[in-house]
Amino acid sequence: MATIYDIAKKANVSPMTVSRVINHSKLVSEPTRRKVQQTIKSLNYIPNKTARSLVLKESKLLSLIITDITNPFFNNIARGAEDKALQMGYQLLLSNSDESIEKESNYIKLLISTGVDGVLICPTGDGSGKNLKTLTKYNVPFVLLDREVKGIECDLVLVDNHEAIRKLINHLIEQGHEKIALINGPTHISNAREREKAYREVLTLNSLPIDEALIFATHYIQDSTSEIISSLLSLSSKKRPTAIVATNNFVGVNTIKALRKHRMNVPRDIAVVCFDDPEPISDFNPFLTVASQPAYSFGSMGTQLLIERIEETAPKQYRKIVLSPELLIRESSLKKD
Amino acid sequence: MATIYDIAKKANVSPMTVSRVINHSKLVSEPTRRKVQQTIKSLNYIPNKTARSLVLKESKLLSLIITDITNPFFNNIARGAEDKALQMGYQLLLSNSDESIEKESNYIKLLISTGVDGVLICPTGDGSGKNLKTLTKYNVPFVLLDREVKGIECDLVLVDNHEAIRKLINHLIEQGHEKIALINGPTHISNAREREKAYREVLTLNSLPIDEALIFATHYIQDSTSEIISSLLSLSSKKRPTAIVATNNFVGVNTIKALRKHRMNVPRDIAVVCFDDPEPISDFNPFLTVASQPAYSFGSMGTQLLIERIEETAPKQYRKIVLSPELLIRESSLKKD
DNA sequence: CTGTTAGCGCCTTCAT
DNA sequence: ATGAAGGCGCTAACAG
């Protein structure tokens, strides 16, 4: 591969002049600029970013750490992030954490070693605080997506959990439901805490009682929905819920599956609503009522915040962007006559 | 950030010794090794990969270029690639080409500049040959996924297109169909050519006539399925097909949508089958009959081939891996009585 | 406007 | 087993 020295020699200038041409410095006369640019083309020279990074201490590399790129919520985030990154001159490194703190921790050390300029991360939960502090220690800016972490101050892009829960539950109430179960994520994740809090508030606002036996926490990866459904169905018909709110698409889908295993018809026997839209392409075959999150915007806005932080064009105080969910009413929650 | 010099000074050894410890060289005595490792820990030293890359001319970075991470076929590829890359000590850079040769070309120049060790690519078509030759010129190994490119010799991971078409069409014939349309991709993509060829062969093998009016090519991004469906439906009932084969999930989904717009019931009025499974999570709500491709394996096997090529543990002759599709029979193709 | 010098953090090579 | 010198390709800082 040709270097600036090769170009310099062939064009009869100093390497520094070549560097200036590459970086569009104004301190080069038009004739030399043209001469150098021709030589660059004739030698098919492509600048070596690694060398550049070493000097400048910037790699133009960003990292995106998500749970699983296979999940529609996260791959839409990834798409938004990549589009924005490209547009602003950065490249995106992909990492799947699978909700594992250890995997996340290993990745973060790797990323520091790689020299990424910043990290977009959907943290695994409050346990991620330690990992994020590692980033801070090494001066790597980061933006949290979708989830906050206790004790960590930084730029954030979140969904309005209260609004989402409110829309979902109000819809269920309109459909005549009064006993509504919540199948939540683990409470070390901020979303889960907020969604439960909102659930309690919205029920109370609607003068509905809160039955602790109808509130569950499962894991977002190793799912225990099946057992939860079994125990729900074993309740007496007086206590048994007529509707279920699942707090993400993974849990929502597993809820439906578990109900079917028990030969329960959704929505006739029991209604189901959830967060996120699990049907990326198959919108021709809608079924689940969801509070859809603007995942693409999570990615693109988060990336913008991050790059502004990296390039120090951001205000000092951290920014918190709260996006609105959209209620998409579909078959799984509709009263059948 | 601490450097090997900081460690060296504090541990009273030379930087070279520190380097040896980091790289697990045997040429270090046990006492010094321990001393150095303690200092590394006490200073929270993390090696600078950029500097390492500059010397060694290897970045441990791989690039994955796909059409769109939002498509289930591609995000499963990405998952397979990332898992394998991580396991083998590499990181993955994500790029969406949107089937655009220009975007692909720009990415490739960027990647060369970034110094990736290799590229996993699902090319946009035969026009990608020029871009791939650029990679070769700069000694960057690559592996093609899902599609071949005319005039390019390299490692490949493909699906058995003939088998897929055969399974789909034989299934349709079993369901009693004889007039089967093909909505294909553009023929500058190897897959499309092969799928059309297989379509012709399988029909002929089954002694069915080939009607050129039933063979269409659309684009995998800007879709023209809607017009195609309109023209299909305007055919006389004698010529009108009773079944449609769509050659990827995008086209398949758009076919269904277009048919619904015309108030056609699938499968009662017309059957539809396609490549790829468009329903990643929503398998609780299956509808489309598909020839499902082992996308995860595309990614992981491709990555393995690539890394073996990079590390020169691969045989000199290129390898071609052909994976088997699986026929998943669902509602969209079943005869209704 | 152009060039020279020095150094980013690490590793190869050669000495000891 | 350990160290010293030199260089990977580039750019900041300074000199002219």
Coordinates of C-alpha atoms in Angstrom, one line a residue, chain A residues 1, chain B residues 61-63 108 111-113 115-120 131-143 306 309-310:
Chain A
M1 CA 0.0 0.0 0.0
Chain B
L61 CA -11.6 -6.0 12.5
L62 CA -14.0 -7.6 10.0
S63 CA -16.6 -5.9 8.0
I108 CA -15.3 -0.6 0.6
L111 CA -13.0 -0.2 5.0
I112 CA -9.6 -0.3 3.3
S113 CA -8.8 2.9 4.9
G115 CA -7.7 -1.4 7.7
V116 CA -10.2 -4.2 8.2
D117 CA -8.6 -7.7 7.9
G118 CA -11.4 -9.0 5.8
V119 CA -14.9 -8.5 4.4
L120 CA -18.0 -10.6 4.5
N131 CA -15.7 -3.3 -5.9
L132 CA -14.5 -6.7 -5.1
K133 CA -11.5 -6.3 -7.3
T134 CA -10.7 -3.2 -5.3
L135 CA -10.5 -5.3 -2.2
T136 CA -8.2 -7.7 -4.0
K137 CA -6.0 -4.9 -5.2
Y138 CA -5.5 -3.9 -1.6
N139 CA -5.0 -7.5 -0.4
V140 CA -8.2 -7.6 1.7
P141 CA -9.7 -11.1 1.7
F142 CA -13.4 -11.4 1.3
V143 CA -16.1 -14.1 1.4
L306 CA -12.9 -15.6 6.1
R309 CA -8.3 -17.0 4.8
I310 CA -6.9 -14.1 6.7

